[in-house]
Amino acid sequence: MCSYKFKKQGGGVVVDISSQSVLSHINGRPVLQPYNNSHKKNNTCNFKISPPPISPKIKKVNVLNTNNEKIPKSSPPISPKIKSPIKKVKNDSSFMIVEVAGSIAAARREQVANMQVQRKQRIAHYGRTNSAKFNAAAAVDSTSREAKRCSFITPNSDPIYIAYHDEEWGVPLHDDNLLFELLVLTVAQVGSDWTSLLKRRQDFRDAFSGFDAEIVAKYNEKKINSTSIEYGIELSQVRGVVDNSKRILEMKKQFGSFHKYLWGFVCNKPIKTQYKACNKIPVKTSKSETMSKDMVKKGFRYVGPTIIHSFMQAVGLTNDHIITCPRHVQCATQKPIAM
């Protein structure tokens, strides 16, 4: 076998090759091979193996940052400081946190505060809570606003229609003949307008004997036909008025009077509403639907929920004058018209 030793000489390594091996060059590389089991004494071959090249040293360069501190060039870059929207203000011995004006947090807090104020106002307006502050502010605001009639009264409205709004509409009624009259007029108003109907009001009174239910209930077929022809009222409407007069007499026997039957639906107190505009007033309500179903069950004709709601407005069962209308408060405080 071949034995060899490594010795350091100078900057290289010396290989001492001896015993049954010889150094040859194959493809430019030194290779150990046997030499026919014969060798010369002290036959050595020295060659140097150069060490791997040493990479040049990297000089560290110091760079000054924004705070005049030395940092190595190879260190990662430092991100610029972001200014906080909150600053500390020294107050006596403690620190008080104050938001910088114009920051996102300050704007968000202001928006949430405004939303909460608006929500409280809405809740107070619709009556779900009783806010003394809001009610006081609303009272001051209502007194400062200009008094305006309901929006269906315009400068072009007929004086007879304006008088009806200012004197009758929404006034609580407890007179059976007037209740019967307004029920008939409300039914006749369908497909027409109140101004034209109010101008013919006296004709209706003459046609139905001043709306005395006991007299109208005795109309026979001949009287019904002559009334329709003489006063220009549809025959079906005349028949409906006669049938309703009979039902009113039944209510008088059962409840003592027609008005007691009607006012029992609202517990003998007008419904108070707080509408700001006429377009917010519904055409029917759950109360008018309940009242309509009961009247239909008792045999009344032409008493749908929309007609009954209009009838309730006319006779003061509900006060649907808008809050800016002077009649809103007047109808609420006015004494009811009794028999």
Coordinates of C-alpha atoms in Angstrom, one line a residue, residues 143-280:
T143 CA -94.0 78.5 18.4
S144 CA -91.4 80.0 16.1
R145 CA -92.7 78.4 13.0
E146 CA -95.3 80.1 10.9
A147 CA -98.8 78.6 11.3
K148 CA -99.9 76.8 8.2
R149 CA -103.1 75.1 7.3
C150 CA -103.1 71.5 6.1
S151 CA -101.5 71.3 2.7
F152 CA -104.8 70.3 0.9
I153 CA -106.0 73.9 1.6
T154 CA -104.4 76.1 -1.0
P155 CA -104.8 79.8 -2.0
N156 CA -107.0 78.5 -4.9
S157 CA -109.3 76.5 -2.6
D158 CA -113.0 77.4 -2.6
P159 CA -114.2 79.4 0.5
I160 CA -116.8 76.8 1.3
Y161 CA -114.1 74.2 1.5
I162 CA -111.9 76.4 3.6
A163 CA -114.8 77.0 6.0
Y164 CA -115.4 73.3 6.3
H165 CA -111.7 72.7 7.2
D166 CA -111.6 75.6 9.7
E167 CA -115.0 74.9 11.4
E168 CA -116.0 71.3 11.0
W169 CA -113.3 68.9 9.9
G170 CA -111.8 67.0 12.8
V171 CA -114.2 68.4 15.5
P172 CA -115.5 65.6 17.7
L173 CA -119.2 64.9 17.0
H174 CA -121.7 63.2 19.3
D175 CA -124.8 64.1 17.4
D176 CA -126.5 61.1 15.7
N177 CA -128.0 63.1 12.8
L178 CA -124.6 64.8 12.0
L179 CA -122.8 61.5 12.2
F180 CA -125.3 60.0 9.8
E181 CA -125.0 63.0 7.5
L182 CA -121.2 62.9 7.3
L183 CA -121.3 59.1 6.8
V184 CA -123.5 59.7 3.7
L185 CA -121.4 62.6 2.4
T186 CA -118.2 60.5 2.9
V187 CA -119.7 57.7 0.8
A188 CA -120.9 60.1 -1.9
Q189 CA -117.5 61.8 -2.0
V190 CA -115.9 58.7 -3.6
G191 CA -115.3 59.6 -7.2
S192 CA -116.0 63.2 -6.6
D193 CA -114.5 66.1 -4.6
W194 CA -115.4 67.7 -1.3
T195 CA -116.0 71.1 -2.8
S196 CA -118.6 70.0 -5.2
L197 CA -120.2 67.8 -2.5
L198 CA -120.3 70.7 0.0
K199 CA -122.1 72.9 -2.5
R200 CA -124.8 70.2 -2.8
R201 CA -125.0 69.6 0.9
Q202 CA -128.4 71.2 1.4
D203 CA -129.8 69.0 -1.4
F204 CA -128.7 65.9 0.5
R205 CA -130.3 67.2 3.7
D206 CA -133.6 67.8 1.8
A207 CA -133.4 64.4 0.1
F208 CA -133.0 62.5 3.3
S209 CA -135.2 64.5 5.7
G210 CA -132.4 66.2 7.6
F211 CA -130.8 62.8 8.1
D212 CA -133.3 61.7 10.6
A213 CA -132.7 57.9 10.6
E214 CA -136.2 57.1 11.8
I215 CA -137.8 58.9 8.8
V216 CA -135.3 57.6 6.2
A217 CA -135.8 54.0 7.4
K218 CA -139.4 54.2 6.3
Y219 CA -138.6 55.1 2.6
N220 CA -140.4 52.7 0.3
E221 CA -139.4 51.8 -3.2
K222 CA -141.5 54.6 -4.7
K223 CA -139.9 57.2 -2.4
I224 CA -136.4 55.9 -3.2
N225 CA -136.9 56.2 -6.9
S226 CA -138.4 59.7 -6.7
T227 CA -135.6 60.9 -4.4
S228 CA -133.0 59.6 -6.9
I229 CA -134.7 61.4 -9.8
E230 CA -135.5 64.7 -8.0
Y231 CA -132.1 65.3 -6.4
G232 CA -129.8 63.6 -9.0
I233 CA -128.4 61.0 -6.6
E234 CA -127.6 57.5 -7.9
L235 CA -130.3 55.0 -7.1
S236 CA -127.8 52.6 -5.5
Q237 CA -126.6 55.3 -3.2
V238 CA -130.2 56.1 -2.1
R239 CA -130.8 52.5 -1.4
G240 CA -127.5 52.3 0.6
V241 CA -128.6 55.4 2.7
V242 CA -131.9 53.8 3.5
D243 CA -130.3 50.5 4.5
N244 CA -127.7 52.3 6.7
S245 CA -130.5 54.2 8.4
K246 CA -132.1 50.9 9.5
R247 CA -128.7 49.7 10.9
I248 CA -128.4 53.0 12.8
L249 CA -131.7 52.4 14.5
E250 CA -130.5 48.9 15.5
M251 CA -127.3 50.5 17.0
K252 CA -129.6 52.9 19.0
K253 CA -131.5 50.0 20.5
Q254 CA -128.3 48.0 21.3
F255 CA -126.0 50.8 22.5
G256 CA -128.4 53.6 23.3
S257 CA -127.2 55.8 20.5
F258 CA -125.3 55.7 17.3
H259 CA -122.4 57.9 18.6
K260 CA -121.9 55.6 21.6
Y261 CA -121.4 52.7 19.2
L262 CA -118.8 54.7 17.1
W263 CA -116.9 56.3 20.0
G264 CA -116.6 52.9 21.7
F265 CA -113.9 52.0 19.0
V266 CA -111.6 54.7 20.4
C267 CA -112.5 54.4 24.1
N268 CA -114.4 57.7 23.9
K269 CA -111.2 59.7 23.2
P270 CA -110.1 61.1 19.9
I271 CA -106.9 59.6 18.5
K272 CA -104.1 62.2 18.6
T273 CA -101.7 62.1 15.7
Q274 CA -98.5 64.1 15.1
Y275 CA -98.2 64.3 11.3
K276 CA -95.9 67.0 9.8
A277 CA -97.2 66.7 6.3
C278 CA -100.4 65.6 4.7
N279 CA -98.6 63.1 2.4
K280 CA -97.7 61.2 5.6

